[in-house]
């Protein structure tokens, strides 16, 4: 962009990226006519013990969720910023705390040969285990849970919203679902009980056991 219309090249790229990012993560919304009320906004951290880690001496832990295998001191967090060591016990801070939800066409995931023409109830928490320079959802992938208001959405509620919105799938998307693996797992189980399937849009940077 030339300087004569008032925008530097850097400003133009920043503005374009911001627009793309907003388009990529739609504002939280439920379809009109749904009898369920919207979820409650919350600011508290919801601690659930992590399922893939090992305890080390001196209240340290080693996370076994993704190949980074972060070794974390007491009161510290891993690289992804959504898991914390408290006294030698490791916790996820984002279980049941998505920061966005939306009903999207399954093709937007983008899946073109899995239940084509249907909708996917899509959720994401904050956090990611990589830092791609081109991430279009960096406003939620590269922040900590305290920096973005979340919604109180336990797994059963997500499954209920999916079912009532006519979505045959729940999609874990927008950020990196590996880092909210416990929430993904519990929600997939809750969805299955209601006949709702799950799809995970992921970088695949995960260890074998949690898969
Ligand atoms: S999931 Fe997070 S804390 Fe665990 S190894 Fe990966 S980046 Fe580190």
PDB file of C-alpha atoms and ligand atoms in Angstrom:
ATOM      1  CA  UNK A   1       0.000   0.000   0.000  1.00  0.00           C
ATOM      2  CA  UNK A   2       1.511   3.312  -0.987  1.00  0.00           C
ATOM      3  CA  UNK A   3       2.079   6.108   1.493  1.00  0.00           C
ATOM      4  CA  UNK A   4      -0.066   8.528  -0.519  1.00  0.00           C
ATOM      5  CA  UNK A   5      -3.368   7.059   0.717  1.00  0.00           C
ATOM      6  CA  UNK A   6      -2.188   7.327   4.318  1.00  0.00           C
ATOM      7  CA  UNK A   7      -1.333   3.651   5.118  1.00  0.00           C
ATOM      8  CA  UNK A   8       2.100   2.223   5.516  1.00  0.00           C
ATOM      9  CA  UNK A   9       2.640  -1.312   4.276  1.00  0.00           C
ATOM     10  CA  UNK A  10       2.912  -2.500   7.898  1.00  0.00           C
ATOM     11  CA  UNK A  11      -0.389  -0.810   8.890  1.00  0.00           C
ATOM     12  CA  UNK A  12      -2.155  -2.303   5.891  1.00  0.00           C
ATOM     13  CA  UNK A  13      -0.947  -5.829   6.738  1.00  0.00           C
ATOM     14  CA  UNK A  14      -1.874  -5.436  10.404  1.00  0.00           C
ATOM     15  CA  UNK A  15      -5.377  -4.225   9.543  1.00  0.00           C
ATOM     16  CA  UNK A  16      -5.846  -7.025   7.011  1.00  0.00           C
ATOM     17  CA  UNK A  17      -4.727  -9.653   9.521  1.00  0.00           C
ATOM     18  CA  UNK A  18      -7.078  -8.317  12.169  1.00  0.00           C
ATOM     19  CA  UNK A  19      -9.991  -8.499   9.729  1.00  0.00           C
ATOM     20  CA  UNK A  20      -9.105 -12.055   8.719  1.00  0.00           C
ATOM     21  CA  UNK A  21      -8.794 -13.103  12.344  1.00  0.00           C
ATOM     22  CA  UNK A  22     -12.221 -11.780  13.199  1.00  0.00           C
ATOM     23  CA  UNK A  23     -13.654 -13.624  10.248  1.00  0.00           C
ATOM     24  CA  UNK A  24     -11.952 -16.836  11.325  1.00  0.00           C
ATOM     25  CA  UNK A  25     -13.317 -16.794  14.867  1.00  0.00           C
ATOM     26  CA  UNK A  26     -16.955 -15.766  14.671  1.00  0.00           C
ATOM     27  CA  UNK A  27     -18.585 -14.009  17.617  1.00  0.00           C
ATOM     28  CA  UNK A  28     -20.134 -16.508  20.018  1.00  0.00           C
ATOM     29  CA  UNK A  29     -23.676 -17.243  18.911  1.00  0.00           C
ATOM     30  CA  UNK A  30     -26.404 -19.817  19.110  1.00  0.00           C
ATOM     31  CA  UNK A  31     -28.905 -20.240  16.278  1.00  0.00           C
ATOM     32  CA  UNK A  32     -32.108 -18.230  16.637  1.00  0.00           C
ATOM     33  CA  UNK A  33     -35.045 -20.159  18.034  1.00  0.00           C
ATOM     34  CA  UNK A  34     -33.012 -22.422  20.291  1.00  0.00           C
ATOM     35  CA  UNK A  35     -34.851 -22.923  23.566  1.00  0.00           C
ATOM     36  CA  UNK A  36     -31.582 -23.143  25.506  1.00  0.00           C
ATOM     37  CA  UNK A  37     -30.285 -19.922  27.032  1.00  0.00           C
ATOM     38  CA  UNK A  38     -26.743 -18.693  26.261  1.00  0.00           C
ATOM     39  CA  UNK A  39     -23.959 -19.857  28.596  1.00  0.00           C
ATOM     40  CA  UNK A  40     -22.806 -17.757  31.535  1.00  0.00           C
ATOM     41  CA  UNK A  41     -19.684 -15.603  31.113  1.00  0.00           C
ATOM     42  CA  UNK A  42     -17.071 -16.282  33.786  1.00  0.00           C
ATOM     43  CA  UNK A  43     -13.651 -14.993  34.783  1.00  0.00           C
ATOM     44  CA  UNK A  44     -12.602 -17.660  37.285  1.00  0.00           C
ATOM     45  CA  UNK A  45     -10.122 -20.400  36.455  1.00  0.00           C
ATOM     46  CA  UNK A  46     -11.630 -23.876  36.524  1.00  0.00           C
ATOM     47  CA  UNK A  47      -9.005 -26.354  37.729  1.00  0.00           C
ATOM     48  CA  UNK A  48      -9.235 -30.004  36.711  1.00  0.00           C
ATOM     49  CA  UNK A  49      -6.306 -32.331  37.285  1.00  0.00           C
ATOM     50  CA  UNK A  50      -4.407 -33.065  34.079  1.00  0.00           C
ATOM     51  CA  UNK A  51      -4.414 -36.675  32.898  1.00  0.00           C
ATOM     52  CA  UNK A  52      -1.061 -36.964  31.208  1.00  0.00           C
ATOM     53  CA  UNK A  53       1.909 -36.010  33.358  1.00  0.00           C
ATOM     54  CA  UNK A  54       4.404 -37.520  35.753  1.00  0.00           C
ATOM     55  CA  UNK A  55       5.497 -36.313  39.156  1.00  0.00           C
ATOM     56  CA  UNK A  56       9.177 -35.478  39.680  1.00  0.00           C
ATOM     57  CA  UNK A  57      11.212 -34.737  42.830  1.00  0.00           C
ATOM     58  CA  UNK A  58      10.883 -31.321  44.498  1.00  0.00           C
ATOM     59  CA  UNK A  59       7.233 -30.907  43.431  1.00  0.00           C
ATOM     60  CA  UNK A  60       8.181 -30.633  39.786  1.00  0.00           C
ATOM     61  CA  UNK A  61       6.175 -32.355  37.073  1.00  0.00           C
ATOM     62  CA  UNK A  62       6.775 -33.424  33.482  1.00  0.00           C
ATOM     63  CA  UNK A  63       3.831 -32.881  31.127  1.00  0.00           C
ATOM     64  CA  UNK A  64       3.247 -35.876  28.847  1.00  0.00           C
ATOM     65  CA  UNK A  65       0.549 -34.384  26.672  1.00  0.00           C
ATOM     66  CA  UNK A  66       2.530 -33.052  23.740  1.00  0.00           C
ATOM     67  CA  UNK A  67       6.065 -33.762  22.545  1.00  0.00           C
ATOM     68  CA  UNK A  68       7.478 -30.660  24.239  1.00  0.00           C
ATOM     69  CA  UNK A  69       7.411 -32.593  27.560  1.00  0.00           C
ATOM     70  CA  UNK A  70       7.651 -29.386  29.590  1.00  0.00           C
ATOM     71  CA  UNK A  71       9.283 -29.833  32.999  1.00  0.00           C
ATOM     72  CA  UNK A  72       7.508 -27.428  35.307  1.00  0.00           C
ATOM     73  CA  UNK A  73       8.327 -26.108  38.760  1.00  0.00           C
ATOM     74  CA  UNK A  74       5.721 -25.629  41.460  1.00  0.00           C
ATOM     75  CA  UNK A  75       3.484 -22.601  40.700  1.00  0.00           C
ATOM     76  CA  UNK A  76       4.672 -22.431  37.087  1.00  0.00           C
ATOM     77  CA  UNK A  77       2.981 -23.168  33.764  1.00  0.00           C
ATOM     78  CA  UNK A  78       3.931 -25.055  30.655  1.00  0.00           C
ATOM     79  CA  UNK A  79       4.757 -23.542  27.279  1.00  0.00           C
ATOM     80  CA  UNK A  80       1.090 -23.508  26.219  1.00  0.00           C
ATOM     81  CA  UNK A  81       0.169 -21.393  29.266  1.00  0.00           C
ATOM     82  CA  UNK A  82      -3.045 -23.253  30.133  1.00  0.00           C
ATOM     83  CA  UNK A  83      -1.612 -25.901  32.495  1.00  0.00           C
ATOM     84  CA  UNK A  84      -0.241 -25.149  35.934  1.00  0.00           C
ATOM     85  CA  UNK A  85       1.711 -26.988  38.625  1.00  0.00           C
ATOM     86  CA  UNK A  86       0.222 -26.405  42.066  1.00  0.00           C
ATOM     87  CA  UNK A  87       2.188 -28.107  44.798  1.00  0.00           C
ATOM     88  CA  UNK A  88       3.276 -30.974  42.587  1.00  0.00           C
ATOM     89  CA  UNK A  89      -0.146 -31.652  41.087  1.00  0.00           C
ATOM     90  CA  UNK A  90      -0.696 -30.592  37.495  1.00  0.00           C
ATOM     91  CA  UNK A  91      -3.933 -28.928  36.393  1.00  0.00           C
ATOM     92  CA  UNK A  92      -5.603 -27.828  33.206  1.00  0.00           C
ATOM     93  CA  UNK A  93      -7.055 -24.333  33.650  1.00  0.00           C
ATOM     94  CA  UNK A  94      -9.406 -24.414  30.655  1.00  0.00           C
ATOM     95  CA  UNK A  95     -11.650 -27.445  31.155  1.00  0.00           C
ATOM     96  CA  UNK A  96     -15.264 -26.348  30.558  1.00  0.00           C
ATOM     97  CA  UNK A  97     -14.053 -22.822  29.718  1.00  0.00           C
ATOM     98  CA  UNK A  98     -14.339 -22.157  25.977  1.00  0.00           C
ATOM     99  CA  UNK A  99     -13.807 -18.566  24.891  1.00  0.00           C
ATOM    100  CA  UNK A 100     -15.943 -18.937  21.798  1.00  0.00           C
ATOM    101  CA  UNK A 101     -18.653 -21.188  20.380  1.00  0.00           C
ATOM    102  CA  UNK A 102     -20.453 -21.082  17.076  1.00  0.00           C
ATOM    103  CA  UNK A 103     -22.417 -23.254  14.689  1.00  0.00           C
ATOM    104  CA  UNK A 104     -20.389 -23.523  11.462  1.00  0.00           C
ATOM    105  CA  UNK A 105     -20.814 -25.497   8.249  1.00  0.00           C
ATOM    106  CA  UNK A 106     -18.682 -28.642   8.511  1.00  0.00           C
ATOM    107  CA  UNK A 107     -17.005 -27.525   5.269  1.00  0.00           C
ATOM    108  CA  UNK A 108     -15.534 -24.534   7.148  1.00  0.00           C
ATOM    109  CA  UNK A 109     -13.501 -26.901   9.350  1.00  0.00           C
ATOM    110  CA  UNK A 110     -12.613 -27.718   6.433  1.00  0.00           C
ATOM    111  CA  UNK A 111     -14.076 -31.234   6.004  1.00  0.00           C
ATOM    112  CA  UNK A 112     -15.638 -31.860   2.614  1.00  0.00           C
ATOM    113  CA  UNK A 113     -16.367 -35.586   2.772  1.00  0.00           C
ATOM    114  CA  UNK A 114     -17.588 -36.056   6.337  1.00  0.00           C
ATOM    115  CA  UNK A 115     -21.313 -35.456   6.764  1.00  0.00           C
ATOM    116  CA  UNK A 116     -21.321 -32.898   3.904  1.00  0.00           C
ATOM    117  CA  UNK A 117     -23.918 -30.160   4.084  1.00  0.00           C
ATOM    118  CA  UNK A 118     -24.280 -30.414   7.872  1.00  0.00           C
ATOM    119  CA  UNK A 119     -23.344 -28.058  10.702  1.00  0.00           C
ATOM    120  CA  UNK A 120     -20.732 -28.455  13.422  1.00  0.00           C
ATOM    121  CA  UNK A 121     -21.077 -26.989  16.901  1.00  0.00           C
ATOM    122  CA  UNK A 122     -17.617 -25.443  17.244  1.00  0.00           C
ATOM    123  CA  UNK A 123     -15.719 -24.509  20.401  1.00  0.00           C
ATOM    124  CA  UNK A 124     -12.244 -23.389  21.464  1.00  0.00           C
ATOM    125  CA  UNK A 125     -10.431 -22.488  24.655  1.00  0.00           C
ATOM    126  CA  UNK A 126      -7.421 -20.192  24.719  1.00  0.00           C
ATOM    127  CA  UNK A 127      -3.932 -21.587  24.167  1.00  0.00           C
ATOM    128  CA  UNK A 128      -1.704 -23.413  21.733  1.00  0.00           C
ATOM    129  CA  UNK A 129       1.459 -25.496  21.869  1.00  0.00           C
ATOM    130  CA  UNK A 130       3.075 -23.750  18.888  1.00  0.00           C
ATOM    131  CA  UNK A 131       3.496 -20.088  17.905  1.00  0.00           C
ATOM    132  CA  UNK A 132       3.005 -19.836  14.151  1.00  0.00           C
ATOM    133  CA  UNK A 133       3.771 -16.369  12.837  1.00  0.00           C
ATOM    134  CA  UNK A 134       0.821 -16.590  10.450  1.00  0.00           C
ATOM    135  CA  UNK A 135      -1.819 -17.683  12.991  1.00  0.00           C
ATOM    136  CA  UNK A 136      -5.102 -16.007  12.078  1.00  0.00           C
ATOM    137  CA  UNK A 137      -6.585 -16.634  15.538  1.00  0.00           C
ATOM    138  CA  UNK A 138      -3.659 -15.337  17.578  1.00  0.00           C
ATOM    139  CA  UNK A 139      -5.968 -13.230  19.776  1.00  0.00           C
ATOM    140  CA  UNK A 140      -7.132 -16.434  21.467  1.00  0.00           C
ATOM    141  CA  UNK A 141      -4.382 -18.944  20.622  1.00  0.00           C
ATOM    142  CA  UNK A 142      -1.503 -16.892  22.027  1.00  0.00           C
ATOM    143  CA  UNK A 143      -3.001 -15.623  25.285  1.00  0.00           C
ATOM    144  CA  UNK A 144      -3.445 -16.901  28.835  1.00  0.00           C
ATOM    145  CA  UNK A 145      -6.794 -17.844  30.403  1.00  0.00           C
ATOM    146  CA  UNK A 146      -6.839 -14.655  32.520  1.00  0.00           C
ATOM    147  CA  UNK A 147      -6.675 -12.473  29.412  1.00  0.00           C
ATOM    148  CA  UNK A 148      -9.934 -13.509  27.742  1.00  0.00           C
ATOM    149  CA  UNK A 149     -13.374 -13.866  29.277  1.00  0.00           C
ATOM    150  CA  UNK A 150     -14.628 -17.439  28.989  1.00  0.00           C
ATOM    151  CA  UNK A 151     -17.963 -19.226  29.080  1.00  0.00           C
ATOM    152  CA  UNK A 152     -19.041 -21.790  31.648  1.00  0.00           C
ATOM    153  CA  UNK A 153     -19.794 -24.749  29.370  1.00  0.00           C
ATOM    154  CA  UNK A 154     -19.398 -28.207  30.901  1.00  0.00           C
ATOM    155  CA  UNK A 155     -19.205 -31.127  28.450  1.00  0.00           C
ATOM    156  CA  UNK A 156     -22.884 -32.085  28.877  1.00  0.00           C
ATOM    157  CA  UNK A 157     -23.939 -28.525  28.037  1.00  0.00           C
ATOM    158  CA  UNK A 158     -21.863 -28.512  24.837  1.00  0.00           C
ATOM    159  CA  UNK A 159     -23.428 -31.821  23.831  1.00  0.00           C
ATOM    160  CA  UNK A 160     -26.897 -30.416  24.552  1.00  0.00           C
ATOM    161  CA  UNK A 161     -26.246 -27.269  22.486  1.00  0.00           C
ATOM    162  CA  UNK A 162     -24.939 -29.362  19.619  1.00  0.00           C
ATOM    163  CA  UNK A 163     -27.974 -31.621  19.664  1.00  0.00           C
ATOM    164  CA  UNK A 164     -30.486 -28.785  19.977  1.00  0.00           C
ATOM    165  CA  UNK A 165     -28.816 -26.736  17.231  1.00  0.00           C
ATOM    166  CA  UNK A 166     -29.186 -29.652  14.834  1.00  0.00           C
ATOM    167  CA  UNK A 167     -25.423 -30.210  14.583  1.00  0.00           C
ATOM    168  CA  UNK A 168     -24.462 -33.870  14.206  1.00  0.00           C
ATOM    169  CA  UNK A 169     -20.895 -33.030  15.235  1.00  0.00           C
ATOM    170  CA  UNK A 170     -18.971 -31.055  17.825  1.00  0.00           C
ATOM    171  CA  UNK A 171     -15.802 -29.465  16.407  1.00  0.00           C
ATOM    172  CA  UNK A 172     -12.776 -28.611  18.556  1.00  0.00           C
ATOM    173  CA  UNK A 173     -11.241 -25.887  16.473  1.00  0.00           C
ATOM    174  CA  UNK A 174     -10.046 -22.238  16.100  1.00  0.00           C
ATOM    175  CA  UNK A 175      -7.089 -22.760  18.535  1.00  0.00           C
ATOM    176  CA  UNK A 176      -5.285 -26.029  19.337  1.00  0.00           C
ATOM    177  CA  UNK A 177      -7.456 -28.742  20.907  1.00  0.00           C
ATOM    178  CA  UNK A 178      -4.431 -30.769  22.029  1.00  0.00           C
ATOM    179  CA  UNK A 179      -3.918 -28.312  24.878  1.00  0.00           C
ATOM    180  CA  UNK A 180      -7.506 -28.786  26.098  1.00  0.00           C
ATOM    181  CA  UNK A 181      -7.411 -32.555  25.619  1.00  0.00           C
ATOM    182  CA  UNK A 182      -9.291 -33.444  28.838  1.00  0.00           C
ATOM    183  CA  UNK A 183     -12.150 -31.137  27.865  1.00  0.00           C
ATOM    184  CA  UNK A 184     -12.191 -32.566  24.330  1.00  0.00           C
ATOM    185  CA  UNK A 185     -12.304 -36.114  25.664  1.00  0.00           C
ATOM    186  CA  UNK A 186     -15.077 -35.504  28.200  1.00  0.00           C
ATOM    187  CA  UNK A 187     -17.134 -33.542  25.675  1.00  0.00           C
ATOM    188  CA  UNK A 188     -16.724 -36.245  23.038  1.00  0.00           C
ATOM    189  CA  UNK A 189     -18.005 -38.820  25.556  1.00  0.00           C
ATOM    190  CA  UNK A 190     -20.961 -36.586  26.466  1.00  0.00           C
ATOM    191  CA  UNK A 191     -21.684 -36.024  22.777  1.00  0.00           C
ATOM    192  CA  UNK A 192     -21.574 -39.705  21.951  1.00  0.00           C
ATOM    193  CA  UNK A 193     -24.242 -40.402  24.570  1.00  0.00           C
ATOM    194  CA  UNK A 194     -26.508 -38.050  22.617  1.00  0.00           C
ATOM    195  CA  UNK A 195     -25.548 -39.410  19.211  1.00  0.00           C
ATOM    196  CA  UNK A 196     -23.337 -36.398  18.381  1.00  0.00           C
ATOM    197  CA  UNK A 197     -19.930 -37.125  16.872  1.00  0.00           C
ATOM    198  CA  UNK A 198     -16.716 -35.181  17.364  1.00  0.00           C
ATOM    199  CA  UNK A 199     -14.098 -33.777  14.985  1.00  0.00           C
ATOM    200  CA  UNK A 200     -10.771 -32.318  16.059  1.00  0.00           C
ATOM    201  CA  UNK A 201      -9.030 -29.693  13.897  1.00  0.00           C
ATOM    202  CA  UNK A 202      -5.487 -30.024  15.163  1.00  0.00           C
ATOM    203  CA  UNK A 203      -1.795 -29.595  14.401  1.00  0.00           C
ATOM    204  CA  UNK A 204      -1.399 -33.206  15.573  1.00  0.00           C
ATOM    205  CA  UNK A 205       1.419 -32.251  17.945  1.00  0.00           C
ATOM    206  CA  UNK A 206       0.427 -34.745  20.622  1.00  0.00           C
ATOM    207  CA  UNK A 207       1.903 -37.817  22.287  1.00  0.00           C
ATOM    208  CA  UNK A 208       0.640 -41.319  21.595  1.00  0.00           C
ATOM    209  CA  UNK A 209      -1.083 -42.029  24.924  1.00  0.00           C
ATOM    210  CA  UNK A 210      -3.430 -39.016  25.003  1.00  0.00           C
ATOM    211  CA  UNK A 211      -4.491 -39.602  21.377  1.00  0.00           C
TER     212      UNK A 211
HETATM  213  S1  LIG B   1       0.743 -29.552  26.468  1.00  0.00           S
HETATM  214 FE1  LIG B   1       1.578 -27.569  27.122  1.00  0.00          FE
HETATM  215  S2  LIG B   1       2.569 -27.947  29.088  1.00  0.00           S
HETATM  216 FE2  LIG B   1       2.226 -29.947  28.110  1.00  0.00          FE
HETATM  217  S3  LIG B   1       4.154 -30.422  27.043  1.00  0.00           S
HETATM  218 FE3  LIG B   1       2.799 -29.414  25.559  1.00  0.00          FE
HETATM  219  S4  LIG B   1       3.278 -27.210  25.673  1.00  0.00           S
HETATM  220 FE4  LIG B   1       4.172 -28.196  27.501  1.00  0.00          FE
END
